[in-house]
PDB file of C-alpha atoms in Angstrom:
ATOM      1  CA  MET X   1     -11.843  18.145 -23.410  1.00  0.00           C
ATOM      2  CA  LEU X   2     -14.991  19.324 -21.624  1.00  0.00           C
ATOM      3  CA  ILE X   3     -16.680  22.423 -23.075  1.00  0.00           C
ATOM      4  CA  ASP X   4     -19.851  24.032 -21.732  1.00  0.00           C
ATOM      5  CA  GLY X   5     -22.670  25.673 -23.690  1.00  0.00           C
ATOM      6  CA  PHE X   6     -20.859  29.017 -23.726  1.00  0.00           C
ATOM      7  CA  GLY X   7     -17.596  27.642 -25.048  1.00  0.00           C
ATOM      8  CA  ARG X   8     -15.804  27.650 -21.698  1.00  0.00           C
ATOM      9  CA  LYS X   9     -13.280  24.898 -21.054  1.00  0.00           C
ATOM     10  CA  VAL X  10     -14.158  23.027 -17.854  1.00  0.00           C
ATOM     11  CA  ASP X  11     -11.164  21.394 -16.196  1.00  0.00           C
ATOM     12  CA  TYR X  12     -11.921  21.800 -12.474  1.00  0.00           C
ATOM     13  CA  LEU X  13     -14.071  19.338 -10.476  1.00  0.00           C
ATOM     14  CA  ARG X  14     -15.137  20.053  -6.894  1.00  0.00           C
ATOM     15  CA  VAL X  15     -16.227  16.915  -5.042  1.00  0.00           C
ATOM     16  CA  SER X  16     -18.205  17.080  -1.802  1.00  0.00           C
ATOM     17  CA  VAL X  17     -17.701  13.930   0.267  1.00  0.00           C
ATOM     18  CA  THR X  18     -20.234  14.859   2.976  1.00  0.00           C
ATOM     19  CA  GLU X  19     -22.779  17.534   3.817  1.00  0.00           C
ATOM     20  CA  ARG X  20     -22.101  17.092   7.535  1.00  0.00           C
ATOM     21  CA  CYS X  21     -20.286  19.881   9.363  1.00  0.00           C
ATOM     22  CA  ASN X  22     -19.086  20.349  12.946  1.00  0.00           C
ATOM     23  CA  PHE X  23     -19.591  24.153  12.732  1.00  0.00           C
ATOM     24  CA  ARG X  24     -22.848  26.075  12.460  1.00  0.00           C
ATOM     25  CA  CYS X  25     -21.540  29.234  10.816  1.00  0.00           C
ATOM     26  CA  GLN X  26     -23.921  32.158  10.585  1.00  0.00           C
ATOM     27  CA  TYR X  27     -23.343  32.618   6.852  1.00  0.00           C
ATOM     28  CA  CYS X  28     -23.944  28.972   5.976  1.00  0.00           C
ATOM     29  CA  MET X  29     -26.122  26.697   8.137  1.00  0.00           C
ATOM     30  CA  PRO X  30     -26.692  28.229  11.612  1.00  0.00           C
ATOM     31  CA  GLU X  31     -30.049  26.588  12.321  1.00  0.00           C
ATOM     32  CA  LYS X  32     -29.497  23.154  10.783  1.00  0.00           C
ATOM     33  CA  PRO X  33     -29.649  20.343  13.381  1.00  0.00           C
ATOM     34  CA  PHE X  34     -26.586  18.145  13.788  1.00  0.00           C
ATOM     35  CA  SER X  35     -27.681  15.289  11.574  1.00  0.00           C
ATOM     36  CA  TRP X  36     -26.398  13.435   8.569  1.00  0.00           C
ATOM     37  CA  VAL X  37     -27.497  11.766   5.385  1.00  0.00           C
ATOM     38  CA  PRO X  38     -27.726   7.971   5.780  1.00  0.00           C
ATOM     39  CA  ARG X  39     -24.560   6.267   4.578  1.00  0.00           C
ATOM     40  CA  GLU X  40     -26.470   4.286   1.959  1.00  0.00           C
ATOM     41  CA  ASN X  41     -27.487   7.565   0.291  1.00  0.00           C
ATOM     42  CA  LEU X  42     -23.883   8.592  -0.247  1.00  0.00           C
ATOM     43  CA  LEU X  43     -21.631   7.472  -3.030  1.00  0.00           C
ATOM     44  CA  SER X  44     -18.792   5.338  -1.713  1.00  0.00           C
ATOM     45  CA  TYR X  45     -15.217   6.455  -2.241  1.00  0.00           C
ATOM     46  CA  GLU X  46     -14.943   3.760  -4.872  1.00  0.00           C
ATOM     47  CA  ASP X  47     -17.966   5.103  -6.761  1.00  0.00           C
ATOM     48  CA  LEU X  48     -16.821   8.703  -6.439  1.00  0.00           C
ATOM     49  CA  PHE X  49     -13.462   7.615  -7.800  1.00  0.00           C
ATOM     50  CA  LYS X  50     -15.077   5.955 -10.825  1.00  0.00           C
ATOM     51  CA  PHE X  51     -16.485   9.333 -11.823  1.00  0.00           C
ATOM     52  CA  ILE X  52     -13.330  11.261 -10.974  1.00  0.00           C
ATOM     53  CA  LYS X  53     -11.258   8.866 -13.046  1.00  0.00           C
ATOM     54  CA  VAL X  54     -13.401   9.252 -16.154  1.00  0.00           C
ATOM     55  CA  SER X  55     -13.572  13.019 -15.573  1.00  0.00           C
ATOM     56  CA  ILE X  56      -9.779  13.166 -15.567  1.00  0.00           C
ATOM     57  CA  ASP X  57      -9.768  11.158 -18.774  1.00  0.00           C
ATOM     58  CA  GLU X  58     -12.188  13.717 -20.247  1.00  0.00           C
ATOM     59  CA  GLY X  59      -9.933  16.647 -19.340  1.00  0.00           C
ATOM     60  CA  ILE X  60     -10.292  17.512 -15.641  1.00  0.00           C
ATOM     61  CA  LYS X  61      -6.942  18.778 -14.335  1.00  0.00           C
ATOM     62  CA  LYS X  62      -7.877  19.978 -10.858  1.00  0.00           C
ATOM     63  CA  VAL X  63      -9.863  18.147  -8.177  1.00  0.00           C
ATOM     64  CA  ARG X  64     -10.845  19.812  -4.908  1.00  0.00           C
ATOM     65  CA  ILE X  65     -12.352  17.820  -2.039  1.00  0.00           C
ATOM     66  CA  THR X  66     -15.003  19.696  -0.056  1.00  0.00           C
ATOM     67  CA  GLY X  67     -17.965  19.153   2.253  1.00  0.00           C
ATOM     68  CA  GLY X  68     -19.724  20.112   4.538  1.00  0.00           C
ATOM     69  CA  GLU X  69     -16.551  19.451   6.466  1.00  0.00           C
ATOM     70  CA  PRO X  70     -14.663  16.770   4.506  1.00  0.00           C
ATOM     71  CA  LEU X  71     -12.539  15.638   7.460  1.00  0.00           C
ATOM     72  CA  LEU X  72     -15.690  14.300   9.117  1.00  0.00           C
ATOM     73  CA  ARG X  73     -15.721  11.481   6.587  1.00  0.00           C
ATOM     74  CA  GLU X  74     -13.457   8.659   7.690  1.00  0.00           C
ATOM     75  CA  ASN X  75     -10.370   7.585   5.761  1.00  0.00           C
ATOM     76  CA  LEU X  76     -10.266  10.678   3.577  1.00  0.00           C
ATOM     77  CA  ASP X  77      -6.538  10.138   3.027  1.00  0.00           C
ATOM     78  CA  PHE X  78      -7.372   6.768   1.448  1.00  0.00           C
ATOM     79  CA  PHE X  79      -9.670   8.510  -1.055  1.00  0.00           C
ATOM     80  CA  ILE X  80      -7.071  11.150  -1.860  1.00  0.00           C
ATOM     81  CA  LYS X  81      -4.472   8.457  -2.456  1.00  0.00           C
ATOM     82  CA  MET X  82      -6.807   6.726  -4.938  1.00  0.00           C
ATOM     83  CA  ILE X  83      -6.903   9.914  -7.002  1.00  0.00           C
ATOM     84  CA  PHE X  84      -3.181  10.606  -6.663  1.00  0.00           C
ATOM     85  CA  ASP X  85      -2.218   7.063  -7.633  1.00  0.00           C
ATOM     86  CA  TYR X  86      -4.344   7.326 -10.779  1.00  0.00           C
ATOM     87  CA  LYS X  87      -2.752  10.606 -11.898  1.00  0.00           C
ATOM     88  CA  ASN X  88      -0.040  11.968  -9.674  1.00  0.00           C
ATOM     89  CA  ASP X  89       0.241  15.307 -11.462  1.00  0.00           C
ATOM     90  CA  ILE X  90      -3.415  16.210 -10.864  1.00  0.00           C
ATOM     91  CA  ASP X  91      -3.865  19.461  -8.928  1.00  0.00           C
ATOM     92  CA  LEU X  92      -5.303  17.896  -5.792  1.00  0.00           C
ATOM     93  CA  ALA X  93      -6.694  20.249  -3.124  1.00  0.00           C
ATOM     94  CA  LEU X  94      -8.946  20.315  -0.058  1.00  0.00           C
ATOM     95  CA  THR X  95     -11.180  22.918   1.593  1.00  0.00           C
ATOM     96  CA  THR X  96     -11.686  22.561   5.360  1.00  0.00           C
ATOM     97  CA  ASN X  97     -12.643  24.518   8.462  1.00  0.00           C
ATOM     98  CA  GLY X  98      -9.420  23.223  10.009  1.00  0.00           C
ATOM     99  CA  PHE X  99     -10.928  21.983  13.282  1.00  0.00           C
ATOM    100  CA  LEU X 100      -9.817  18.357  12.779  1.00  0.00           C
ATOM    101  CA  LEU X 101      -6.785  19.142  10.658  1.00  0.00           C
ATOM    102  CA  SER X 102      -4.000  18.890  13.218  1.00  0.00           C
ATOM    103  CA  LYS X 103      -4.224  15.079  13.330  1.00  0.00           C
ATOM    104  CA  ALA X 104      -4.881  14.666   9.610  1.00  0.00           C
ATOM    105  CA  ALA X 105      -2.532  17.084   7.818  1.00  0.00           C
ATOM    106  CA  LEU X 106       0.515  14.828   7.520  1.00  0.00           C
ATOM    107  CA  LYS X 107      -1.558  11.825   6.385  1.00  0.00           C
ATOM    108  CA  LEU X 108      -3.244  13.960   3.739  1.00  0.00           C
ATOM    109  CA  LYS X 109       0.091  15.254   2.465  1.00  0.00           C
ATOM    110  CA  GLU X 110       1.558  11.757   2.312  1.00  0.00           C
ATOM    111  CA  ALA X 111      -1.542  10.559   0.421  1.00  0.00           C
ATOM    112  CA  GLY X 112      -0.896  13.117  -2.328  1.00  0.00           C
ATOM    113  CA  LEU X 113      -2.730  16.280  -1.272  1.00  0.00           C
ATOM    114  CA  LYS X 114      -0.938  19.370  -2.567  1.00  0.00           C
ATOM    115  CA  ARG X 115      -2.935  22.399  -1.449  1.00  0.00           C
ATOM    116  CA  ILE X 116      -5.390  23.271   1.270  1.00  0.00           C
ATOM    117  CA  ASN X 117      -7.836  26.135   1.873  1.00  0.00           C
ATOM    118  CA  ILE X 118      -8.701  26.767   5.530  1.00  0.00           C
ATOM    119  CA  SER X 119     -11.460  28.997   6.906  1.00  0.00           C
ATOM    120  CA  LEU X 120     -10.320  31.615   9.420  1.00  0.00           C
ATOM    121  CA  ASP X 121     -12.946  34.274  10.041  1.00  0.00           C
ATOM    122  CA  SER X 122     -11.397  35.814  13.144  1.00  0.00           C
ATOM    123  CA  LEU X 123      -8.359  35.635  15.423  1.00  0.00           C
ATOM    124  CA  ASN X 124     -10.521  36.605  18.378  1.00  0.00           C
ATOM    125  CA  PRO X 125     -11.683  33.443  20.202  1.00  0.00           C
ATOM    126  CA  ALA X 126     -15.043  34.945  21.198  1.00  0.00           C
ATOM    127  CA  THR X 127     -15.774  36.217  17.696  1.00  0.00           C
ATOM    128  CA  ALA X 128     -14.760  32.919  16.089  1.00  0.00           C
ATOM    129  CA  ALA X 129     -17.042  31.109  18.539  1.00  0.00           C
ATOM    130  CA  LYS X 130     -19.920  33.483  17.769  1.00  0.00           C
ATOM    131  CA  ILE X 131     -19.622  32.757  14.046  1.00  0.00           C
ATOM    132  CA  ALA X 132     -19.171  28.973  14.299  1.00  0.00           C
ATOM    133  CA  GLN X 133     -21.398  28.598  17.394  1.00  0.00           C
ATOM    134  CA  LYS X 134     -18.691  26.645  19.232  1.00  0.00           C
ATOM    135  CA  ASP X 135     -15.198  27.247  20.614  1.00  0.00           C
ATOM    136  CA  VAL X 136     -13.047  26.632  17.546  1.00  0.00           C
ATOM    137  CA  LEU X 137     -10.110  29.021  17.231  1.00  0.00           C
ATOM    138  CA  LYS X 138      -7.426  27.091  19.145  1.00  0.00           C
ATOM    139  CA  SER X 139      -8.064  23.902  17.158  1.00  0.00           C
ATOM    140  CA  VAL X 140      -8.201  25.767  13.843  1.00  0.00           C
ATOM    141  CA  LEU X 141      -4.863  27.484  14.498  1.00  0.00           C
ATOM    142  CA  GLU X 142      -3.318  24.144  15.469  1.00  0.00           C
ATOM    143  CA  GLY X 143      -4.653  22.703  12.216  1.00  0.00           C
ATOM    144  CA  ILE X 144      -3.137  25.536  10.182  1.00  0.00           C
ATOM    145  CA  GLN X 145       0.219  25.014  11.892  1.00  0.00           C
ATOM    146  CA  SER X 146       0.112  21.257  11.238  1.00  0.00           C
ATOM    147  CA  ALA X 147      -0.686  21.823   7.560  1.00  0.00           C
ATOM    148  CA  ASP X 148       2.244  24.218   7.321  1.00  0.00           C
ATOM    149  CA  GLU X 149       4.607  21.757   8.988  1.00  0.00           C
ATOM    150  CA  ALA X 150       3.407  19.003   6.650  1.00  0.00           C
ATOM    151  CA  GLY X 151       4.423  21.116   3.650  1.00  0.00           C
ATOM    152  CA  LEU X 152       0.960  21.812   2.250  1.00  0.00           C
ATOM    153  CA  LYS X 153       0.461  25.020   0.305  1.00  0.00           C
ATOM    154  CA  ILE X 154      -2.021  27.052   2.356  1.00  0.00           C
ATOM    155  CA  LYS X 155      -4.689  29.590   1.479  1.00  0.00           C
ATOM    156  CA  ILE X 156      -6.905  31.192   4.101  1.00  0.00           C
ATOM    157  CA  ASN X 157     -10.564  32.037   3.470  1.00  0.00           C
ATOM    158  CA  CYS X 158     -12.325  34.751   5.484  1.00  0.00           C
ATOM    159  CA  VAL X 159     -15.979  35.845   5.197  1.00  0.00           C
ATOM    160  CA  PRO X 160     -16.448  39.313   6.771  1.00  0.00           C
ATOM    161  CA  ILE X 161     -19.896  39.858   8.305  1.00  0.00           C
ATOM    162  CA  LYS X 162     -21.041  43.316   9.386  1.00  0.00           C
ATOM    163  CA  GLY X 163     -21.159  43.810  13.111  1.00  0.00           C
ATOM    164  CA  ILE X 164     -19.424  40.500  13.830  1.00  0.00           C
ATOM    165  CA  ASN X 165     -15.943  40.133  12.353  1.00  0.00           C
ATOM    166  CA  ASP X 166     -15.593  43.223  10.171  1.00  0.00           C
ATOM    167  CA  GLY X 167     -13.177  44.581  12.790  1.00  0.00           C
ATOM    168  CA  ASP X 168     -10.928  41.538  12.359  1.00  0.00           C
ATOM    169  CA  ILE X 169     -10.038  41.981   8.678  1.00  0.00           C
ATOM    170  CA  LEU X 170      -6.672  43.630   9.303  1.00  0.00           C
ATOM    171  CA  ASP X 171      -5.776  41.089  12.011  1.00  0.00           C
ATOM    172  CA  VAL X 172      -6.411  38.193   9.636  1.00  0.00           C
ATOM    173  CA  LEU X 173      -4.465  39.955   6.880  1.00  0.00           C
ATOM    174  CA  GLU X 174      -1.503  40.575   9.208  1.00  0.00           C
ATOM    175  CA  PHE X 175      -1.519  36.957  10.401  1.00  0.00           C
ATOM    176  CA  CYS X 176      -1.442  35.642   6.846  1.00  0.00           C
ATOM    177  CA  LYS X 177       1.165  38.181   5.773  1.00  0.00           C
ATOM    178  CA  GLU X 178       3.442  37.152   8.634  1.00  0.00           C
ATOM    179  CA  LYS X 179       2.991  33.437   7.847  1.00  0.00           C
ATOM    180  CA  ASN X 180       3.218  33.991   4.068  1.00  0.00           C
ATOM    181  CA  TYR X 181      -0.225  32.506   3.436  1.00  0.00           C
ATOM    182  CA  VAL X 182      -2.505  33.934   0.775  1.00  0.00           C
ATOM    183  CA  VAL X 183      -5.736  35.218   2.297  1.00  0.00           C
ATOM    184  CA  ARG X 184      -8.928  35.652   0.300  1.00  0.00           C
ATOM    185  CA  PHE X 185     -11.759  37.727   1.708  1.00  0.00           C
ATOM    186  CA  ILE X 186     -15.049  36.376   0.369  1.00  0.00           C
ATOM    187  CA  GLU X 187     -18.145  38.508  -0.018  1.00  0.00           C
ATOM    188  CA  PHE X 188     -21.046  36.910   1.815  1.00  0.00           C
ATOM    189  CA  MET X 189     -23.250  35.096  -0.700  1.00  0.00           C
ATOM    190  CA  GLU X 190     -26.875  35.587   0.326  1.00  0.00           C
ATOM    191  CA  ASN X 191     -28.678  32.277   0.691  1.00  0.00           C
ATOM    192  CA  HIS X 192     -31.799  30.986   2.413  1.00  0.00           C
ATOM    193  CA  HIS X 193     -29.787  28.865   4.850  1.00  0.00           C
ATOM    194  CA  ALA X 194     -27.822  31.756   6.412  1.00  0.00           C
ATOM    195  CA  LYS X 195     -28.783  33.517   9.626  1.00  0.00           C
ATOM    196  CA  ASP X 196     -31.615  35.992   9.121  1.00  0.00           C
ATOM    197  CA  GLY X 197     -30.264  39.508   8.890  1.00  0.00           C
ATOM    198  CA  ALA X 198     -26.668  38.512   8.130  1.00  0.00           C
ATOM    199  CA  LYS X 199     -25.007  41.164   5.977  1.00  0.00           C
ATOM    200  CA  GLY X 200     -21.609  40.907   4.390  1.00  0.00           C
ATOM    201  CA  LEU X 201     -19.081  43.532   3.431  1.00  0.00           C
ATOM    202  CA  ASN X 202     -18.613  44.238  -0.253  1.00  0.00           C
ATOM    203  CA  SER X 203     -15.196  44.507  -1.846  1.00  0.00           C
ATOM    204  CA  ASN X 204     -15.035  48.293  -1.575  1.00  0.00           C
ATOM    205  CA  GLU X 205     -15.753  48.143   2.143  1.00  0.00           C
ATOM    206  CA  ILE X 206     -13.091  45.461   2.649  1.00  0.00           C
ATOM    207  CA  LEU X 207     -10.539  47.453   0.670  1.00  0.00           C
ATOM    208  CA  SER X 208     -11.394  50.592   2.611  1.00  0.00           C
ATOM    209  CA  ILE X 209     -10.555  48.862   5.888  1.00  0.00           C
ATOM    210  CA  ILE X 210      -7.282  47.495   4.489  1.00  0.00           C
ATOM    211  CA  SER X 211      -6.350  50.932   3.135  1.00  0.00           C
ATOM    212  CA  GLU X 212      -6.411  52.336   6.669  1.00  0.00           C
ATOM    213  CA  LYS X 213      -3.052  50.635   7.192  1.00  0.00           C
ATOM    214  CA  TYR X 214      -1.953  49.919   3.621  1.00  0.00           C
ATOM    215  CA  PRO X 215      -3.098  52.840   1.451  1.00  0.00           C
ATOM    216  CA  ASN X 216      -0.855  52.104  -1.537  1.00  0.00           C
ATOM    217  CA  PHE X 217      -1.871  48.605  -2.626  1.00  0.00           C
ATOM    218  CA  LYS X 218      -2.461  47.939  -6.318  1.00  0.00           C
ATOM    219  CA  MET X 219      -4.823  45.649  -8.192  1.00  0.00           C
ATOM    220  CA  ILE X 220      -3.355  42.768 -10.193  1.00  0.00           C
ATOM    221  CA  PRO X 221      -5.160  42.161 -13.512  1.00  0.00           C
ATOM    222  CA  ARG X 222      -7.133  38.923 -13.532  1.00  0.00           C
ATOM    223  CA  ASP X 223      -5.521  36.531 -15.986  1.00  0.00           C
ATOM    224  CA  THR X 224      -6.881  33.157 -14.883  1.00  0.00           C
ATOM    225  CA  SER X 225     -10.208  31.515 -14.134  1.00  0.00           C
ATOM    226  CA  SER X 226      -9.729  32.181 -10.412  1.00  0.00           C
ATOM    227  CA  PRO X 227     -12.817  33.765  -8.824  1.00  0.00           C
ATOM    228  CA  ALA X 228     -10.548  36.013  -6.745  1.00  0.00           C
ATOM    229  CA  LEU X 229      -9.289  39.416  -7.777  1.00  0.00           C
ATOM    230  CA  TYR X 230      -5.844  39.936  -6.273  1.00  0.00           C
ATOM    231  CA  TYR X 231      -4.143  43.005  -4.833  1.00  0.00           C
ATOM    232  CA  GLU X 232      -0.513  43.622  -3.934  1.00  0.00           C
ATOM    233  CA  LEU X 233       0.835  45.613  -1.019  1.00  0.00           C
ATOM    234  CA  GLU X 234       3.946  47.747  -1.364  1.00  0.00           C
ATOM    235  CA  ASP X 235       6.108  44.984   0.119  1.00  0.00           C
ATOM    236  CA  GLY X 236       4.869  42.484  -2.485  1.00  0.00           C
ATOM    237  CA  TYR X 237       2.412  40.566  -0.316  1.00  0.00           C
ATOM    238  CA  GLN X 238      -0.740  39.612  -2.234  1.00  0.00           C
ATOM    239  CA  PHE X 239      -4.284  39.088  -0.956  1.00  0.00           C
ATOM    240  CA  GLY X 240      -7.507  38.339  -2.810  1.00  0.00           C
ATOM    241  CA  ILE X 241     -11.176  39.242  -2.728  1.00  0.00           C
ATOM    242  CA  ILE X 242     -13.886  37.040  -4.189  1.00  0.00           C
ATOM    243  CA  GLU X 243     -16.750  39.189  -5.495  1.00  0.00           C
ATOM    244  CA  PRO X 244     -19.748  37.089  -6.575  1.00  0.00           C
ATOM    245  CA  HIS X 245     -21.888  40.231  -6.718  1.00  0.00           C
ATOM    246  CA  LYS X 246     -19.918  41.425  -9.720  1.00  0.00           C
ATOM    247  CA  ASP X 247     -20.039  38.053 -11.553  1.00  0.00           C
ATOM    248  CA  ASP X 248     -17.174  39.120 -13.854  1.00  0.00           C
ATOM    249  CA  PHE X 249     -15.281  35.902 -13.126  1.00  0.00           C
ATOM    250  CA  CYS X 250     -18.203  33.869 -14.484  1.00  0.00           C
ATOM    251  CA  ALA X 251     -16.967  34.521 -18.029  1.00  0.00           C
ATOM    252  CA  GLN X 252     -13.970  32.294 -17.268  1.00  0.00           C
ATOM    253  CA  CYS X 253     -15.744  29.782 -15.007  1.00  0.00           C
ATOM    254  CA  ASN X 254     -14.057  26.407 -15.448  1.00  0.00           C
ATOM    255  CA  ARG X 255     -15.684  24.364 -12.703  1.00  0.00           C
ATOM    256  CA  ILE X 256     -18.392  21.845 -12.018  1.00  0.00           C
ATOM    257  CA  ARG X 257     -19.461  20.282  -8.723  1.00  0.00           C
ATOM    258  CA  LEU X 258     -20.343  16.761  -7.601  1.00  0.00           C
ATOM    259  CA  THR X 259     -22.186  16.209  -4.310  1.00  0.00           C
ATOM    260  CA  ALA X 260     -21.738  13.242  -1.998  1.00  0.00           C
ATOM    261  CA  GLU X 261     -25.139  11.960  -3.112  1.00  0.00           C
ATOM    262  CA  GLY X 262     -24.149  12.005  -6.765  1.00  0.00           C
ATOM    263  CA  PHE X 263     -25.655  15.246  -8.059  1.00  0.00           C
ATOM    264  CA  LEU X 264     -23.726  17.196 -10.684  1.00  0.00           C
ATOM    265  CA  ILE X 265     -24.186  20.940 -10.165  1.00  0.00           C
ATOM    266  CA  PRO X 266     -23.228  23.346 -12.960  1.00  0.00           C
ATOM    267  CA  CYS X 267     -23.303  26.601 -10.923  1.00  0.00           C
ATOM    268  CA  LEU X 268     -23.030  27.348  -7.216  1.00  0.00           C
ATOM    269  CA  TYR X 269     -25.982  29.769  -7.277  1.00  0.00           C
ATOM    270  CA  PHE X 270     -28.606  27.607  -8.960  1.00  0.00           C
ATOM    271  CA  GLU X 271     -30.468  24.488  -7.819  1.00  0.00           C
ATOM    272  CA  ASP X 272     -30.236  22.866 -11.265  1.00  0.00           C
ATOM    273  CA  ALA X 273     -28.588  19.446 -10.984  1.00  0.00           C
ATOM    274  CA  MET X 274     -28.626  15.950 -12.499  1.00  0.00           C
ATOM    275  CA  SER X 275     -27.777  12.716 -10.727  1.00  0.00           C
ATOM    276  CA  ILE X 276     -25.119  10.236 -11.816  1.00  0.00           C
ATOM    277  CA  LYS X 277     -25.657   7.972  -8.800  1.00  0.00           C
ATOM    278  CA  ASP X 278     -27.463   5.113 -10.547  1.00  0.00           C
ATOM    279  CA  SER X 279     -25.175   5.225 -13.572  1.00  0.00           C
ATOM    280  CA  ILE X 280     -22.030   5.061 -11.474  1.00  0.00           C
ATOM    281  CA  ARG X 281     -23.279   2.454  -9.026  1.00  0.00           C
ATOM    282  CA  ASN X 282     -24.287   0.214 -11.926  1.00  0.00           C
ATOM    283  CA  ASN X 283     -21.036   0.816 -13.802  1.00  0.00           C
ATOM    284  CA  ARG X 284     -22.766   2.548 -16.702  1.00  0.00           C
ATOM    285  CA  ILE X 285     -19.836   4.905 -17.099  1.00  0.00           C
ATOM    286  CA  ASP X 286     -20.712   6.062 -20.621  1.00  0.00           C
ATOM    287  CA  GLU X 287     -24.129   7.081 -19.323  1.00  0.00           C
ATOM    288  CA  ALA X 288     -22.503   9.098 -16.506  1.00  0.00           C
ATOM    289  CA  VAL X 289     -20.290  10.868 -19.032  1.00  0.00           C
ATOM    290  CA  ALA X 290     -23.332  11.691 -21.142  1.00  0.00           C
ATOM    291  CA  ILE X 291     -25.024  13.202 -18.063  1.00  0.00           C
ATOM    292  CA  LEU X 292     -21.878  15.220 -17.344  1.00  0.00           C
ATOM    293  CA  LYS X 293     -21.892  16.647 -20.845  1.00  0.00           C
ATOM    294  CA  LYS X 294     -25.610  17.429 -20.609  1.00  0.00           C
ATOM    295  CA  VAL X 295     -25.048  19.324 -17.356  1.00  0.00           C
ATOM    296  CA  LEU X 296     -22.220  21.281 -18.981  1.00  0.00           C
ATOM    297  CA  GLU X 297     -24.436  22.079 -21.951  1.00  0.00           C
ATOM    298  CA  ASN X 298     -26.952  23.597 -19.524  1.00  0.00           C
ATOM    299  CA  LYS X 299     -24.387  25.435 -17.378  1.00  0.00           C
ATOM    300  CA  PRO X 300     -25.651  29.042 -16.976  1.00  0.00           C
ATOM    301  CA  GLU X 301     -23.669  31.985 -18.259  1.00  0.00           C
ATOM    302  CA  LYS X 302     -23.406  33.597 -14.825  1.00  0.00           C
ATOM    303  CA  ASN X 303     -24.737  33.565 -11.285  1.00  0.00           C
ATOM    304  CA  LYS X 304     -27.462  35.925 -10.052  1.00  0.00           C
ATOM    305  CA  TRP X 305     -25.864  37.496  -6.953  1.00  0.00           C
ATOM    306  CA  SER X 306     -25.269  40.601  -9.045  1.00  0.00           C
ATOM    307  CA  THR X 307     -29.017  41.137  -9.502  1.00  0.00           C
ATOM    308  CA  LYS X 308     -30.461  44.445  -8.340  1.00  0.00           C
ATOM    309  CA  ASP X 309     -33.512  42.671  -6.921  1.00  0.00           C
ATOM    310  CA  ASP X 310     -32.811  42.207  -3.201  1.00  0.00           C
ATOM    311  CA  ASN X 311     -35.351  39.390  -3.108  1.00  0.00           C
ATOM    312  CA  GLU X 312     -33.155  37.260  -5.366  1.00  0.00           C
ATOM    313  CA  VAL X 313     -31.476  34.960  -2.859  1.00  0.00           C
ATOM    314  CA  SER X 314     -29.950  31.607  -3.702  1.00  0.00           C
ATOM    315  CA  THR X 315     -31.650  28.526  -2.314  1.00  0.00           C
ATOM    316  CA  ARG X 316     -28.431  26.547  -2.677  1.00  0.00           C
ATOM    317  CA  ALA X 317     -27.251  24.824   0.509  1.00  0.00           C
ATOM    318  CA  PHE X 318     -23.512  25.466   0.483  1.00  0.00           C
ATOM    319  CA  TYR X 319     -22.902  22.712   3.021  1.00  0.00           C
ATOM    320  CA  GLN X 320     -23.864  20.267   0.273  1.00  0.00           C
ATOM    321  CA  THR X 321     -21.506  21.708  -2.323  1.00  0.00           C
ATOM    322  CA  GLY X 322     -18.556  23.121  -0.417  1.00  0.00           C
ATOM    323  CA  GLY X 323     -18.985  26.667  -1.702  1.00  0.00           C
TER     324      GLY X 323
END
C-alpha cells in the first residue's frame, strides 16, 4: 500500500506517454510551437510498463493514460494491452481530445481499455476551432461516436472560458444528457502557458447558467476521491464540476503522475518532481520504488489555486502531465 506524508492512500497513477499535442488550446499551450521531445528522451513503453507493474504491485488500482495527446504516440493499444495482460481487473482509462479517436477506439477497447475521457469544449464548429486553433469538431464528434460504438464508458470534459464558450455550457450539457454521457465542467486552472487574459468561469457561474433551464438540481455529497462535485437534475441525470480553486478534494487526493520523460509529479499545481528514468532504464527497480515513496512523502497537502493572491499562477505545463 502506498501512503503519502499526510496519511492519504495513493492508488491512482496517471501516465503521460507524450507531451505532443495536435491542438493549441487557449487554456493550455496556445503559443507552443509544434515540436516534440526527441524519442531518446522518452521512456519506452517497455520501461513505462516496468514502473507501472511495480506500482500495481505496491497498490495502484487505477491507471490513466494521458498526454499531451496520447493518441499521437504510435501503437498505444500495444501499451494498453501490456498493462491489461498483467492485471486485467485494473481500472484502465484514457484521456484524449478525441481528434484521432475514430480509427483507434475499437483497438483500444480490444486491448483492454475500459473508460475514456474526451474533451468537448463547444458544439459550435467556429468556437471549437477558436479554442483549439484548428478545425476539430467534426473529427472529435466522430471519435466520441466510435468510442460509444466500441463499448467504452465515456466522460466528457469541458473547460468554460469567458467570452469564448461560456454560451455553450447548456448545449454541451444537453448533448451529454441525450447521449447518457457524464459531463464534467472544469474550472480553468491559471497557468503560465495559457493564453494571456484567459479567464474561466467559477462553479457558481457555471451553475447559474445551468439553472436557467434546470433550476431544481441538487448537489450530491462527495464520497470518493474524485475531484468532481456532482449534481443531479430532476430527471436523474448527473453532471460534475471540478473546482480546483476550492481545493476541498485535495484532502482525499489519491493520485500521482508520471511523465513520458520519467518524472514523478506529486501534485498537478507544483513543479516538484523526481526522475525515475535512470533507475528504470537500468533495471534498478527497488531504487525506482524508493524514489516513488520519497515523492509521496513530499506530496503537498493541497494545491494553491485557492490562494487569494492573484499573482499565484502555476508554472506547470499541463501538456506534460495530462491535467
